[in-house]
CSV table of C-alpha atoms and ligand atoms in Angstrom, one decimal:
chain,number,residue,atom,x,y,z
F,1,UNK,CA,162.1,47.1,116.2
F,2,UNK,CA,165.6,48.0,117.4
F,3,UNK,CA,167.4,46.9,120.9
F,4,UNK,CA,165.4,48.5,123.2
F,5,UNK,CA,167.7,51.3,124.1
F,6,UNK,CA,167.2,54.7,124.5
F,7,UNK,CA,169.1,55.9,121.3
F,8,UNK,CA,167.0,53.3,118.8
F,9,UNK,CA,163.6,54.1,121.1
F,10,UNK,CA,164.3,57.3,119.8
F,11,UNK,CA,164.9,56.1,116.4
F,12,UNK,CA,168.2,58.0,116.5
F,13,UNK,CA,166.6,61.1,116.3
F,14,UNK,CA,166.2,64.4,117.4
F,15,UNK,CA,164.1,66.7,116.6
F,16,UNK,CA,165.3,70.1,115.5
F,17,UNK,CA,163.7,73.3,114.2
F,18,UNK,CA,164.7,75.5,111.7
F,19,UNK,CA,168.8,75.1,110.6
F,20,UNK,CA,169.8,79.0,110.5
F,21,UNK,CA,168.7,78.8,114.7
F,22,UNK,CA,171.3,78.7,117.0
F,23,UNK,CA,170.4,75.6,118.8
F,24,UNK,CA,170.8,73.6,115.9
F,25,UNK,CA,174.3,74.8,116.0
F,26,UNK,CA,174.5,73.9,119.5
F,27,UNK,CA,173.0,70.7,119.2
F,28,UNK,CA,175.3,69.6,116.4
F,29,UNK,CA,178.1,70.7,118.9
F,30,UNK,CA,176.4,68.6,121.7
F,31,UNK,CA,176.4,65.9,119.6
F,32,UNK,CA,180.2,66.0,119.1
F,33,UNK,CA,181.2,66.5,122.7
F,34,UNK,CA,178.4,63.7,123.9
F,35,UNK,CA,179.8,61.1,121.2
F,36,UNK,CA,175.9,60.6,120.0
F,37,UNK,CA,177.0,60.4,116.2
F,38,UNK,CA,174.5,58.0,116.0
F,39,UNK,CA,171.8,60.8,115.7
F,40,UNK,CA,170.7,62.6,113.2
F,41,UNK,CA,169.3,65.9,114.1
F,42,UNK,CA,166.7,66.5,111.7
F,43,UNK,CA,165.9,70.0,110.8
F,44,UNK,CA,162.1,71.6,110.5
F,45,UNK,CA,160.7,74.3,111.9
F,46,UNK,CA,159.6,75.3,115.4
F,47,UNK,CA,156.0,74.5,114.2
F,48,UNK,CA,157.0,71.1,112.8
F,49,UNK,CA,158.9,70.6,116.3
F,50,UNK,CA,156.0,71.4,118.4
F,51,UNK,CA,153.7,69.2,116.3
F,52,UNK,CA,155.8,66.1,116.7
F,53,UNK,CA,156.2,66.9,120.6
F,54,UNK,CA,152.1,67.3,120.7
F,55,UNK,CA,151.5,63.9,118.8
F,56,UNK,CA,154.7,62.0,120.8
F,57,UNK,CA,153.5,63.2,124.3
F,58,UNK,CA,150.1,62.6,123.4
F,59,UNK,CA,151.1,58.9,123.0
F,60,UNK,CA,153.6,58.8,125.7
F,61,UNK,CA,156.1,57.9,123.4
F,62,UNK,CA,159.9,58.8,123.8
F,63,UNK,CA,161.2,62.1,122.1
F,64,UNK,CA,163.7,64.4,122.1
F,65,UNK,CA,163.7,68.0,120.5
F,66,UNK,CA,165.1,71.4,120.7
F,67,UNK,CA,163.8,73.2,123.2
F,68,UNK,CA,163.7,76.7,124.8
F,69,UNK,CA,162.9,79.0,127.2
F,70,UNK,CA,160.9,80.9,127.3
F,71,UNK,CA,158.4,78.8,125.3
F,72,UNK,CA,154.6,77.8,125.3
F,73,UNK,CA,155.2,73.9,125.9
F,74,UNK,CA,156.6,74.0,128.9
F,75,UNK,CA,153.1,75.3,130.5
F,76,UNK,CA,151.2,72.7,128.3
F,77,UNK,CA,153.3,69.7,128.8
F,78,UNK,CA,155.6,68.0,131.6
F,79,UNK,CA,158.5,68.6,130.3
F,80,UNK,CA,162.5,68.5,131.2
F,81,UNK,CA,165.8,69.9,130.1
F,82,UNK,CA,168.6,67.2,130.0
F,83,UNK,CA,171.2,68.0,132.1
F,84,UNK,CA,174.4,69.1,130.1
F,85,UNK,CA,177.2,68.5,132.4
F,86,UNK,CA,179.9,70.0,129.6
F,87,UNK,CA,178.3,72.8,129.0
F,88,UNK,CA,177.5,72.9,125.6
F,89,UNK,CA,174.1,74.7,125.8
F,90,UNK,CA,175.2,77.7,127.8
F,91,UNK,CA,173.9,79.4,130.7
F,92,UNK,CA,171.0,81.6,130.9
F,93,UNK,CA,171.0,84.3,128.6
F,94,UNK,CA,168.9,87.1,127.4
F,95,UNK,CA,166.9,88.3,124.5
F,96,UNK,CA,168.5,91.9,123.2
F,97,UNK,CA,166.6,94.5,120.6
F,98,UNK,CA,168.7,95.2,117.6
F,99,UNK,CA,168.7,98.6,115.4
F,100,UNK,CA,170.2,99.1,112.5
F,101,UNK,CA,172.7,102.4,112.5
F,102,UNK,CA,171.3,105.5,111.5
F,103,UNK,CA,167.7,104.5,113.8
F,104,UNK,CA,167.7,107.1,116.1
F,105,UNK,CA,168.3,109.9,113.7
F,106,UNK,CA,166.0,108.5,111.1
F,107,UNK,CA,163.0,107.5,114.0
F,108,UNK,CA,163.9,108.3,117.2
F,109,UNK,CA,160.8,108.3,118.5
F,110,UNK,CA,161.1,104.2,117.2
F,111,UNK,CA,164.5,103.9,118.6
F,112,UNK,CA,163.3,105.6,121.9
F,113,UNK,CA,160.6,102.7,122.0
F,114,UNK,CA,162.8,99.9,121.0
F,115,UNK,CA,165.7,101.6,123.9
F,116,UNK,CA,163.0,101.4,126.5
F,117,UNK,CA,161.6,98.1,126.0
F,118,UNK,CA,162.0,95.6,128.7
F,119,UNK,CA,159.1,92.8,130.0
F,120,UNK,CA,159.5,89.7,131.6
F,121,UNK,CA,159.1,85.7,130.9
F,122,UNK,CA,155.3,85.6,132.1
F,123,UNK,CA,154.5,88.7,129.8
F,124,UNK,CA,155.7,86.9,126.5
F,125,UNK,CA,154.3,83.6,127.9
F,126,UNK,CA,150.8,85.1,127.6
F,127,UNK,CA,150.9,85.8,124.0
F,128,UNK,CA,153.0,82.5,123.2
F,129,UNK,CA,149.7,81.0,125.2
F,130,UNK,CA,147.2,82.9,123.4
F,131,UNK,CA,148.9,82.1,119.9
F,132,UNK,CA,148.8,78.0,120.6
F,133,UNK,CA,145.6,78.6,121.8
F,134,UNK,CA,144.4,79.4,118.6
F,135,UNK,CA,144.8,83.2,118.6
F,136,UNK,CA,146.2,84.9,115.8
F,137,UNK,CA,149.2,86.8,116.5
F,138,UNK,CA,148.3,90.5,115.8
F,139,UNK,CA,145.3,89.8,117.4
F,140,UNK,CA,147.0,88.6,120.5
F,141,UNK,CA,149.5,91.1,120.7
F,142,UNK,CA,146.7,93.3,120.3
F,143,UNK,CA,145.2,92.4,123.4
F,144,UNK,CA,148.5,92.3,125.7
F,145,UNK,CA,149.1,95.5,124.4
F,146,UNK,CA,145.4,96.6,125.8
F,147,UNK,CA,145.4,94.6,128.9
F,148,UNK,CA,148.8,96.1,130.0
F,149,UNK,CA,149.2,100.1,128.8
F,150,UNK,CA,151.1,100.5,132.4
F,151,UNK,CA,153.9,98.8,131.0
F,152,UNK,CA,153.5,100.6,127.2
F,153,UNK,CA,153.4,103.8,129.2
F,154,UNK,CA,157.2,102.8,130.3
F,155,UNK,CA,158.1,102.4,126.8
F,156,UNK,CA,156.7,105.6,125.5
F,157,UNK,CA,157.0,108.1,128.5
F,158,UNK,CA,157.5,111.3,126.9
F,159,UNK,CA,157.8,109.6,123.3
F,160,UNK,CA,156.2,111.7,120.0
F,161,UNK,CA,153.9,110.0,118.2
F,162,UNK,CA,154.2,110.0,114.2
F,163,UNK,CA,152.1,110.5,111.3
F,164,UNK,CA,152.6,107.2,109.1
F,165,UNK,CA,155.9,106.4,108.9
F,166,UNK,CA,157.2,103.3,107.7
F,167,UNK,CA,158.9,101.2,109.8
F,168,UNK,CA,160.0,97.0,109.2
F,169,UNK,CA,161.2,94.6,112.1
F,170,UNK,CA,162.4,91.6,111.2
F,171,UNK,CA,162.1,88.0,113.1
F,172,UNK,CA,162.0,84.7,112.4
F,173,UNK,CA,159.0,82.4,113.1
F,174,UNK,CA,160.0,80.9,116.0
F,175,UNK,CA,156.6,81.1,118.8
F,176,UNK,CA,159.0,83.4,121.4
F,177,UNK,CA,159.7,86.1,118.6
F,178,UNK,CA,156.4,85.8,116.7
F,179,UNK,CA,155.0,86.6,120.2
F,180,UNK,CA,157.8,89.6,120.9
F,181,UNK,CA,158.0,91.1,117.7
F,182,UNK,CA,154.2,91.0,117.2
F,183,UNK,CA,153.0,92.9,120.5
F,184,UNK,CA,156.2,95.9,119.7
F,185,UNK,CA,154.9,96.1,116.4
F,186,UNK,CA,151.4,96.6,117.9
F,187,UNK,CA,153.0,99.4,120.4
F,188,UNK,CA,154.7,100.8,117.1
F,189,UNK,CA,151.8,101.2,115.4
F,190,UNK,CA,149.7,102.5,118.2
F,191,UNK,CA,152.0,106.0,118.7
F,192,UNK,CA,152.0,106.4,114.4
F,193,UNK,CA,154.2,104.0,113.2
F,194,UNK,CA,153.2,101.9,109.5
F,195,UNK,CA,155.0,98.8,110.8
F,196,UNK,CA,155.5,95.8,108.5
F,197,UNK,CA,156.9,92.4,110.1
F,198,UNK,CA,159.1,90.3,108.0
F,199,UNK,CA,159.4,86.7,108.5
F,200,UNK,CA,163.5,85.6,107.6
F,201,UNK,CA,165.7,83.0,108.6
F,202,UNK,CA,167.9,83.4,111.4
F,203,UNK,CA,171.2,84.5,109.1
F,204,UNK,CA,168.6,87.0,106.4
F,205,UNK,CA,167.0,89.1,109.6
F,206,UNK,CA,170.8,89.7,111.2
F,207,UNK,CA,171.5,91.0,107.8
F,208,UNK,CA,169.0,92.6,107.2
F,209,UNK,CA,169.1,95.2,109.8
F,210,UNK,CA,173.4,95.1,109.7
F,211,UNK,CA,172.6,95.9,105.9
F,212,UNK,CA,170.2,98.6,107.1
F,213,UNK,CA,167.5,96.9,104.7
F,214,UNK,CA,165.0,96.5,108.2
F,215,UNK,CA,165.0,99.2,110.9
F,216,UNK,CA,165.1,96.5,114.2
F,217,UNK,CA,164.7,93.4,115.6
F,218,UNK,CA,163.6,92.2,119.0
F,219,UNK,CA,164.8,88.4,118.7
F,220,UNK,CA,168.9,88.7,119.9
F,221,UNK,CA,170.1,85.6,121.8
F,222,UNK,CA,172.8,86.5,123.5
F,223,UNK,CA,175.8,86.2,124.2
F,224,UNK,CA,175.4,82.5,123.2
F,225,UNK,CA,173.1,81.2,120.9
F,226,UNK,CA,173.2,84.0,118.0
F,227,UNK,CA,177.4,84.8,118.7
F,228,UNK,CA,177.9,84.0,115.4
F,229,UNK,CA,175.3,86.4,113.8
F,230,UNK,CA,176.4,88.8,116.6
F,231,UNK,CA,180.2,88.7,115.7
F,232,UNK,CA,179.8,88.9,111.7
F,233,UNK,CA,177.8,92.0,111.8
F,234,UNK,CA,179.2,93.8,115.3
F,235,UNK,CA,180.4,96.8,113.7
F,236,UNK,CA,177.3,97.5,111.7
F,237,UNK,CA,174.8,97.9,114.1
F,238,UNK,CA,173.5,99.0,117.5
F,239,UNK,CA,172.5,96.8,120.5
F,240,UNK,CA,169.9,98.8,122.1
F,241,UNK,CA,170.2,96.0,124.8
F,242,UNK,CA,168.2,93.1,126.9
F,243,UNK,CA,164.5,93.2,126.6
F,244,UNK,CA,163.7,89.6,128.3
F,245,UNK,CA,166.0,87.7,131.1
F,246,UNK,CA,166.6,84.5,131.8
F,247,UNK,CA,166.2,82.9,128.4
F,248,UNK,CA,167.7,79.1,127.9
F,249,UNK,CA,168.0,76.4,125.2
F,250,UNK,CA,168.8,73.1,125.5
F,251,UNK,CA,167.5,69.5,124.6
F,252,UNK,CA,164.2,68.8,126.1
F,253,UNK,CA,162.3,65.7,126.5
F,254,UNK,CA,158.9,64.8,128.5
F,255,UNK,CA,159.1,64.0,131.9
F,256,UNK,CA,157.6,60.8,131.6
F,257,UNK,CA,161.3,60.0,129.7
F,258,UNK,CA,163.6,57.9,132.4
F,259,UNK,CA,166.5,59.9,131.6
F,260,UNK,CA,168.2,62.9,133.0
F,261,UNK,CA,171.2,63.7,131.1
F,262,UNK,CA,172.2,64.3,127.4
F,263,UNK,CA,175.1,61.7,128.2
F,264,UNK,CA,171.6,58.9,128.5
F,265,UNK,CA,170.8,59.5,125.1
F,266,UNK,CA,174.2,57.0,124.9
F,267,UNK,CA,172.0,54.4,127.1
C,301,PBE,N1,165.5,79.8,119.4
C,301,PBE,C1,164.5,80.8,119.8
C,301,PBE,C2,166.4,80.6,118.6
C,301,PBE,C3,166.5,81.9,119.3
C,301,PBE,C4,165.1,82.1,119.7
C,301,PBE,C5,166.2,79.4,120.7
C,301,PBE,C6,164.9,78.7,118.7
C,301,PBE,C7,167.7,80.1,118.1
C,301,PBE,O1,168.4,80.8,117.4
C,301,PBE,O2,168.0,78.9,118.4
C-alpha cells in the first residue's frame, strides 16, 4: 500500500532504540529541523533495533534506524549514514570514563585503571563481533582481555592489586558499552577487584555515579550526544577523560537504500 515514496515505503518509521539514549534525542531534533513530522520514531532497544535491521536487510527491504559508531552492523551489513547537511547529529565525538567523587581516595588503584584506559575502534569492534556472534559477554571480554595483556599492562603499570573489594560500573545495554564496560570489568577483576555491572537507562547510570551510588562508568558520549546528562550532574563528578575516538551517531540505512540524505526521507 501507500504512494510509493520513500517516507510511506518506510511506513513512516524509524526505528529507534532505547528513549533515555541520546540519539533518540537527536533524532527527534532531526526530525524537527528536516520537516519529517510525518514519522514516528519508535522507541525499543538496541537489541530490538538490530533485529529489525537483520530481518529488513535480509529481505532487501527499505529501513531506517538509529545508528552508531562504533557498532557491530556496520562489519555485518552494507550499510550508510545519511548525510545531515544541518548538522543535527554532530561531529565525531568520543567515549569518556566517568567516576564518581571520592574514587581515587576510596580505590585508587580503580581510579588509576579507569585514568589509564584508552583503546581504539577495532579493539571494541572485536568483542561487539564476538558478542553477535553468539559469545556471551563476560566470556568475550574475557578473551580480549587474554589475547591483548600488552594493552592491560598500560592500564595497570605500576597499579596495586586488591584483595576483594567491591566495586559497581554502571552502563546501559547498548552492544558498544556491553562490549566496553564488560572487558574493564574483566581487567578490574583480574588485579582484585569484586566488580558487579549494572544494567540502567541512560538517565539512572549518570545518576548513579553523580549520586555516588556506582563507582564509574565507561559509556560518556561526548560533548554531544549525552550534554544533557553531562550538564545536570557536572559538578558531581569527575571525567577521568576519552577512552575511545572517533565515535558517531546518526540515521543509518542499507546501502541498497537509493537515498543519501536525511532531507530524502521527504522524497
Ligand atoms: N548510543 C550508544 C548511545 C551512546 C552509546 C549512541 C546508542 C546514546 O546515548 O545514544
Amino acid at each position: 500500500s501507500g504512494d510509493g515514496s520513500i517516507a510511506s515505503q518506510l511506513n513512516y518509521t524509524i526505528t529507534g532504540i532505547d528513549a533515555g539514549a541520546g540519539i533518540m534525542a537527536a533524532t527527534e531534533e532531526a526530525i524537527e529541523a528536516y520537516g519529517l513530522e510525518g514519522y514516528n520514531l519508535q522507541t525499543s532497544s538496541s537489541a530490538a533495533m538490530t533485529a529489525a535491521l537483520a530481518a529488513a536487510y535480509e529481505k532487501e527491504e527499505p529501513i531506517v534506524v538509529t545508528g552508531w559508531t562504533p557498532h557491530w552492523k556496520f562489519a555485518k551489513y552494507d550499510l550508510k549514514y545519511l548525510e545531515d547537511p544541518k548538522g543535527v547529529f554532530g561531529a565525531a565525538e568520543s567515549i569518556h570514563t566517568i567516576a564518581r567523587v571520592g574514587l581515587e581516595t576510596d580505590h585508587p588503584s580503580a581510579y588509576q585503571v579507569l585514568d589509564n584506559f584508552y583503546w581504539e575502534q577495532a579493539d571494541m569492534g572485536e568483542i561487539m563481533i564476538a558478542i553477535n556472534e553468539g559469545a556471551d559477554p563476560a566470556d568475550a571480554a574475557a578473551e580480549w582481555v587474554a589475547n591483548n595483556q600488552d594493552k592491560v599492562a598500560q592500564w595497570t603499570d605500576g597499579v596495586a592489586e586488591v584483595n576483594g573489594d567491591k566495586l559497581t560500573l554502571v552502563f546501559v545495554a547498548w552492544d558498544s558499552e556491553i562490549a566496553s564496560t564488560h572487558m574493564i570489568g574483566q581487567v578490574l577483576e583480574d588485579i582484585g577487584y569484586d566488580v558487579e555491572l549494572l544494567s540502567l537507562e541512560a538517565a539512572g547510570m549518570w545518576t548513579a555515579v553523580a549520586t555516588g551510588s556506582a563507582d564509574a562508568l565507561v559509556a560518556a558520549w561526548l560533548p554531544g550526544t549525552h550534554a544533557v546528562y553531562y550538564e545536570d550532574y557536572k559538578e558531581d563528578f569527575v571525567d577521568l577523560g576519552v577512552n575511545l575516538e572517533g565515535a558517531g551517531i546518526g540515521l543509518v540505512v542499507p546501502a541498497y537504500m537509493d537515498i543519501t540524505s536525511i532531507e530524502d526521507l521527504n522524497n
